[in-house]
GROMACS .gro file of C-alpha atoms in nm:
model
  301
    1MET     CA    1   8.384   9.745  12.105
    2ALA     CA    2   8.281   9.904  11.752
    3GLN     CA    3   8.010  10.099  11.917
    4ASP     CA    4   8.277  10.254  12.170
    5ASN     CA    5   8.485  10.336  11.895
    6GLN     CA    6   8.191  10.527  11.718
    7LYS     CA    7   8.094  10.754  11.991
    8HIS     CA    8   8.440  10.805  11.977
    9PHE     CA    9   8.419  11.160  11.771
   10VAL     CA   10   8.649  11.448  11.797
   11THR     CA   11   8.506  11.758  11.814
   12GLY     CA   12   8.626  12.010  11.539
   13GLY     CA   13   8.383  12.164  11.250
   14HIS     CA   14   8.067  11.890  11.346
   15VAL     CA   15   8.341  11.573  11.175
   16PRO     CA   16   8.263  11.281  11.265
   17VAL     CA   17   8.623  11.133  11.223
   18VAL     CA   18   8.541  10.745  11.222
   19PRO     CA   19   8.286  10.710  11.009
   20LEU     CA   20   8.472  10.948  10.776
   21VAL     CA   21   8.791  10.702  10.830
   22GLY     CA   22   8.554  10.380  10.783
   23ILE     CA   23   8.440  10.569  10.403
   24SER     CA   24   8.800  10.582  10.368
   25LEU     CA   25   8.873  10.200  10.384
   26ILE     CA   26   8.628  10.164  10.209
   27VAL     CA   27   8.710  10.316   9.869
   28LEU     CA   28   9.074  10.213   9.949
   29ALA     CA   29   8.941   9.838   9.922
   30CYS     CA   30   8.728   9.926   9.625
   31LEU     CA   31   9.032  10.006   9.480
   32CYS     CA   32   9.197   9.678   9.543
   33PHE     CA   33   8.953   9.530   9.457
   34ALA     CA   34   8.939   9.650   9.155
   35VAL     CA   35   9.294   9.645   9.091
   36LEU     CA   36   9.263   9.263   9.187
   37ASP     CA   37   9.020   9.250   8.918
   38ALA     CA   38   9.163   9.407   8.669
   39ILE     CA   39   9.458   9.183   8.664
   40ALA     CA   40   9.275   8.869   8.682
   41LYS     CA   41   9.145   8.977   8.319
   42TYR     CA   42   9.491   9.021   8.259
   43LEU     CA   43   9.643   8.688   8.378
   44SER     CA   44   9.290   8.448   8.261
   45ALA     CA   45   9.376   8.497   7.933
   46SER     CA   46   9.690   8.257   7.978
   47LEU     CA   47   9.627   8.079   8.306
   48PRO     CA   48   9.212   7.929   8.408
   49THR     CA   49   9.029   8.078   8.603
   50LEU     CA   50   9.020   7.863   8.794
   51GLN     CA   51   9.370   7.837   8.838
   52ILE     CA   52   9.403   8.204   8.961
   53VAL     CA   53   9.175   8.202   9.244
   54TRP     CA   54   9.333   7.909   9.401
   55ILE     CA   55   9.661   8.135   9.421
   56ARG     CA   56   9.460   8.420   9.549
   57PHE     CA   57   9.346   8.345   9.846
   58LEU     CA   58   9.656   8.075   9.901
   59SER     CA   59   9.881   8.357   9.856
   60HIS     CA   60   9.643   8.547  10.024
   61THR     CA   61   9.697   8.281  10.341
   62VAL     CA   62  10.060   8.267  10.375
   63ILE     CA   63  10.126   8.642  10.294
   64ALA     CA   64   9.873   8.732  10.564
   65ILE     CA   65  10.000   8.440  10.856
   66VAL     CA   66  10.361   8.629  10.775
   67LEU     CA   67  10.249   8.893  10.799
   68PHE     CA   68  10.078   8.868  11.183
   69ARG     CA   69  10.310   8.643  11.222
   70VAL     CA   70  10.104   8.362  11.445
   71TRP     CA   71  10.336   8.145  11.458
   72LYS     CA   72  10.415   8.342  11.781
   73THR     CA   73  10.053   8.489  11.848
   74PRO     CA   74   9.801   8.244  11.742
   75SER     CA   75   9.537   8.392  12.000
   76LEU     CA   76   9.547   8.626  11.644
   77LEU     CA   77   9.291   8.279  11.527
   78LYS     CA   78   9.090   8.258  11.861
   79THR     CA   79   8.715   8.303  11.809
   80GLY     CA   80   8.435   8.304  12.009
   81ARG     CA   81   8.210   8.201  11.715
   82PRO     CA   82   8.389   7.972  11.508
   83VAL     CA   83   8.044   7.872  11.283
   84LEU     CA   84   8.035   8.265  11.267
   85GLN     CA   85   8.379   8.248  11.028
   86LEU     CA   86   8.286   7.939  10.876
   87VAL     CA   87   8.019   8.058  10.663
   88ARG     CA   88   8.177   8.454  10.624
   89ALA     CA   89   8.414   8.215  10.479
   90ALA     CA   90   8.221   8.021  10.244
   91CYS     CA   91   8.015   8.325  10.186
   92LEU     CA   92   8.365   8.456  10.031
   93LEU     CA   93   8.441   8.205   9.822
   94SER     CA   94   8.101   8.133   9.702
   95THR     CA   95   8.089   8.469   9.558
   96THR     CA   96   8.370   8.423   9.309
   97ILE     CA   97   8.330   8.052   9.258
   98LEU     CA   98   7.968   8.231   9.195
   99ASN     CA   99   8.079   8.505   8.962
  100PHE     CA  100   8.268   8.302   8.789
  101PHE     CA  101   8.000   8.092   8.620
  102ALA     CA  102   7.844   8.358   8.589
  103VAL     CA  103   8.026   8.571   8.382
  104ARG     CA  104   7.994   8.254   8.154
  105TYR     CA  105   7.712   8.284   8.034
  106LEU     CA  106   7.586   8.641   8.123
  107GLN     CA  107   7.755   8.925   7.946
  108LEU     CA  108   7.936   9.146   8.203
  109ALA     CA  109   7.698   9.461   8.183
  110GLU     CA  110   7.419   9.208   8.360
  111THR     CA  111   7.678   9.039   8.649
  112MET     CA  112   7.778   9.456   8.761
  113SER     CA  113   7.414   9.582   8.690
  114ILE     CA  114   7.306   9.246   8.959
  115MET     CA  115   7.650   9.240   9.202
  116PHE     CA  116   7.518   9.647   9.295
  117ALA     CA  117   7.220   9.581   9.433
  118ALA     CA  118   7.400   9.472   9.721
  119PRO     CA  119   7.446   9.812   9.934
  120PHE     CA  120   6.997   9.732   9.888
  121VAL     CA  121   7.033   9.397  10.122
  122ILE     CA  122   7.270   9.456  10.325
  123THR     CA  123   7.068   9.812  10.423
  124ALA     CA  124   6.808   9.631  10.435
  125LEU     CA  125   6.900   9.349  10.691
  126ALA     CA  126   7.151   9.560  10.846
  127GLY     CA  127   6.868   9.685  11.100
  128PRO     CA  128   6.750   9.368  11.182
  129LEU     CA  129   7.098   9.159  11.212
  130LEU     CA  130   7.326   9.436  11.348
  131GLY     CA  131   7.056   9.706  11.501
  132GLU     CA  132   7.188   9.991  11.189
  133TRP     CA  133   6.889  10.134  11.084
  134ALA     CA  134   6.946  10.349  10.779
  135GLY     CA  135   6.751  10.616  10.748
  136ILE     CA  136   6.564  10.822  10.417
  137ARG     CA  137   6.808  11.015  10.301
  138ARG     CA  138   7.073  10.646  10.335
  139TRP     CA  139   6.801  10.442  10.100
  140CYS     CA  140   6.745  10.773   9.834
  141ALA     CA  141   7.148  10.759   9.823
  142ILE     CA  142   7.170  10.414   9.799
  143ILE     CA  143   6.879  10.421   9.557
  144VAL     CA  144   7.105  10.716   9.327
  145GLY     CA  145   7.344  10.525   9.332
  146PHE     CA  146   7.278  10.207   9.156
  147ILE     CA  147   7.043  10.430   8.925
  148GLY     CA  148   7.377  10.575   8.830
  149VAL     CA  149   7.574  10.111   8.785
  150LEU     CA  150   7.247  10.169   8.579
  151VAL     CA  151   7.356  10.388   8.318
  152VAL     CA  152   7.689  10.261   8.308
  153THR     CA  153   7.621   9.932   8.278
  154GLN     CA  154   7.282   9.958   8.061
  155PRO     CA  155   7.162   9.596   8.111
  156GLY     CA  156   7.013   9.427   7.806
  157VAL     CA  157   6.584   9.502   7.798
  158GLY     CA  158   6.537   9.144   7.713
  159GLY     CA  159   6.493   8.781   7.941
  160MET     CA  160   6.773   8.754   8.161
  161HIS     CA  161   6.911   8.428   8.107
  162TRP     CA  162   6.877   8.150   8.361
  163ALA     CA  163   7.207   8.207   8.510
  164ALA     CA  164   7.099   8.503   8.656
  165ILE     CA  165   7.066   8.306   8.947
  166TYR     CA  166   7.426   8.241   8.963
  167SER     CA  167   7.486   8.614   9.019
  168VAL     CA  168   7.153   8.728   9.210
  169ALA     CA  169   7.312   8.425   9.442
  170ALA     CA  170   7.702   8.594   9.487
  171MET     CA  171   7.520   8.935   9.550
  172CYS     CA  172   7.318   8.746   9.773
  173THR     CA  173   7.720   8.589   9.974
  174TYR     CA  174   7.868   8.876   9.903
  175ALA     CA  175   7.593   9.120  10.121
  176LEU     CA  176   7.567   8.794  10.363
  177TYR     CA  177   7.995   8.852  10.395
  178ALA     CA  178   8.008   9.176  10.437
  179LEU     CA  179   7.714   9.190  10.720
  180LEU     CA  180   7.930   8.876  10.894
  181THR     CA  181   8.200   9.076  10.854
  182ARG     CA  182   8.058   9.395  11.100
  183GLN     CA  183   7.946   9.111  11.345
  184LEU     CA  184   8.237   8.981  11.358
  185THR     CA  185   8.396   9.274  11.475
  186ALA     CA  186   8.290   9.313  11.789
  187THR     CA  187   8.464   8.955  11.925
  188ASP     CA  188   8.713   8.796  11.704
  189SER     CA  189   8.968   9.034  11.606
  190SER     CA  190   9.094   9.176  11.191
  191ALA     CA  191   9.356   8.905  11.138
  192GLY     CA  192   9.248   8.619  11.277
  193MET     CA  193   8.919   8.692  11.022
  194LEU     CA  194   9.146   8.804  10.732
  195ILE     CA  195   9.317   8.418  10.766
  196ILE     CA  196   9.057   8.171  10.848
  197SER     CA  197   8.789   8.329  10.527
  198GLY     CA  198   9.114   8.264  10.315
  199LEU     CA  199   9.268   7.963  10.494
  200VAL     CA  200   8.912   7.802  10.428
  201ALA     CA  201   8.844   7.973  10.093
  202ALA     CA  202   9.293   7.794   9.952
  203VAL     CA  203   9.131   7.456  10.125
  204ALA     CA  204   8.825   7.447   9.953
  205MET     CA  205   8.992   7.523   9.623
  206THR     CA  206   9.330   7.324   9.609
  207PRO     CA  207   9.223   7.038   9.444
  208VAL     CA  208   9.017   7.232   9.169
  209GLY     CA  209   9.326   7.437   9.170
  210LEU     CA  210   9.535   7.159   9.165
  211SER     CA  211   9.371   7.009   8.888
  212VAL     CA  212   9.354   7.292   8.646
  213TRP     CA  213   9.683   7.363   8.712
  214GLU     CA  214   9.932   7.486   8.433
  215THR     CA  215  10.249   7.688   8.496
  216PRO     CA  216  10.328   8.086   8.451
  217LYS     CA  217  10.539   8.116   8.116
  218ASP     CA  218  10.733   8.408   8.239
  219LEU     CA  219  10.864   8.571   8.580
  220TRP     CA  220  10.624   8.869   8.546
  221THR     CA  221  10.287   8.658   8.539
  222TRP     CA  222  10.410   8.455   8.849
  223VAL     CA  223  10.436   8.835   9.009
  224LEU     CA  224  10.076   8.937   8.863
  225LEU     CA  225   9.899   8.548   9.008
  226LEU     CA  226  10.138   8.644   9.348
  227ALA     CA  227  10.006   8.953   9.336
  228THR     CA  228   9.630   8.863   9.361
  229GLY     CA  229   9.678   8.741   9.710
  230ALA     CA  230   9.886   9.012   9.781
  231LEU     CA  231   9.597   9.244   9.629
  232GLY     CA  232   9.289   9.033   9.858
  233ALA     CA  233   9.419   8.951  10.125
  234GLY     CA  234   9.534   9.439  10.168
  235GLY     CA  235   9.221   9.406  10.016
  236HIS     CA  236   8.972   9.280  10.267
  237TYR     CA  237   9.217   9.359  10.554
  238VAL     CA  238   9.062   9.752  10.504
  239PHE     CA  239   8.804   9.610  10.460
  240ILE     CA  240   8.720   9.446  10.798
  241MET     CA  241   8.889   9.781  10.971
  242ALA     CA  242   8.615   9.942  10.834
  243HIS     CA  243   8.313   9.766  10.902
  244ARG     CA  244   8.519   9.757  11.276
  245ILE     CA  245   8.426  10.172  11.335
  246ALA     CA  246   8.206  10.234  11.070
  247PRO     CA  247   7.812  10.086  11.030
  248ALA     CA  248   7.736   9.888  10.763
  249PRO     CA  249   7.411  10.144  10.546
  250VAL     CA  250   7.733  10.420  10.565
  251LEU     CA  251   7.908  10.229  10.412
  252ALA     CA  252   7.696  10.080  10.206
  253PRO     CA  253   7.714  10.302   9.891
  254PHE     CA  254   8.067  10.415   9.880
  255ILE     CA  255   8.074  10.093   9.739
  256TYR     CA  256   7.892  10.216   9.407
  257SER     CA  257   8.325  10.334   9.410
  258GLN     CA  258   8.444  10.001   9.275
  259ILE     CA  259   8.289  10.076   8.957
  260VAL     CA  260   8.489  10.434   8.915
  261TRP     CA  261   8.763  10.234   8.983
  262MET     CA  262   8.725   9.950   8.716
  263ILE     CA  263   8.659  10.259   8.457
  264ALA     CA  264   9.016  10.405   8.503
  265LEU     CA  265   9.135  10.118   8.487
  266GLY     CA  266   9.004   9.992   8.257
  267TYR     CA  267   9.122  10.325   8.061
  268LEU     CA  268   9.503  10.252   8.190
  269ILE     CA  269   9.533   9.884   8.139
  270PHE     CA  270   9.326   9.799   7.837
  271ALA     CA  271   9.214  10.106   7.688
  272ASP     CA  272   8.931  10.122   7.762
  273VAL     CA  273   8.781  10.449   7.616
  274PRO     CA  274   8.426  10.512   7.850
  275THR     CA  275   8.096  10.632   7.692
  276LEU     CA  276   7.949  10.920   7.788
  277SER     CA  277   7.700  10.697   7.951
  278THR     CA  278   8.004  10.534   8.158
  279LEU     CA  279   8.107  10.892   8.269
  280VAL     CA  280   7.768  11.021   8.370
  281GLY     CA  281   7.662  10.764   8.568
  282ALA     CA  282   7.986  10.699   8.703
  283ALA     CA  283   7.873  11.117   8.793
  284ILE     CA  284   7.568  10.964   8.975
  285VAL     CA  285   7.726  10.709   9.185
  286VAL     CA  286   7.999  10.948   9.271
  287GLY     CA  287   7.738  11.197   9.413
  288SER     CA  288   7.546  10.951   9.619
  289GLY     CA  289   7.830  10.865   9.769
  290LEU     CA  290   7.943  11.287   9.846
  291TYR     CA  291   7.558  11.278   9.953
  292ILE     CA  292   7.636  11.115  10.244
  293LEU     CA  293   7.970  11.182  10.300
  294TYR     CA  294   7.772  11.520  10.327
  295ARG     CA  295   7.493  11.408  10.636
  296GLU     CA  296   7.794  11.269  10.803
  297ARG     CA  297   7.958  11.544  10.829
  298VAL     CA  298   7.740  11.740  10.923
  299LYS     CA  299   7.475  11.552  11.152
  300GLY     CA  300   7.687  11.228  11.183
  301ILE     CA  301   7.593  10.879  11.257
   0.00000   0.00000   0.00000
């Protein structure tokens, strides 16, 4: 199915429509994730982080079940590869938890630098696992994009803290999550993938979430708390759709766009004025993505 979608191009101007739609969707997903992170940062000043994680997955699941009316079409949850579905859900939850432990010990710049190495892993493994091999130009764009992230984050030059293993593990589980998403889109429904991943994470986090529970102080806090689920569900649904219609190596460079959204939200919400290095690095990131976009327009995948 995914392969057929990739071949369905609309003629005119040599523009391969399907990959461009996939790229647009992955950028939108990154926006959702950036807003989600901004809200989580805001809420963490008054609520336990693990409680936020739990409600994020719980509301994600409830919203998805209601949106797709699963009680009327239970076949949406049918999967021919339940083990892969569970592994994918575990990867999503593990990425969140490992990131939480990493930021307890490391600077945010260090964890960001490690996490944004994910496109390397995705591109490297997409060939042997999915048969989607990246060319030299795409590899160069990914490397340039990663350099841009390093310019923005400027990780310390000293020895890394032992807790960096948490962030490395989070990066790997995220990369595996992306690859499994691409693999499962060939056989499983997008709605089912969205619900199963949220449900597994919500159930796993319930004992922890209840143990640290603190009642939100006002209605606005409740709204933001529930919004994490809406953004998580929406972002991951769009993420799934992107991988349904475009190869993982094509989408990988555009994961870097999240740092652009983070800079904008940091300024608008937390009054974090970007430094010159941040702006230069963001320009490099955007440039690497635009180059891949250009290649898709003139040559196709």
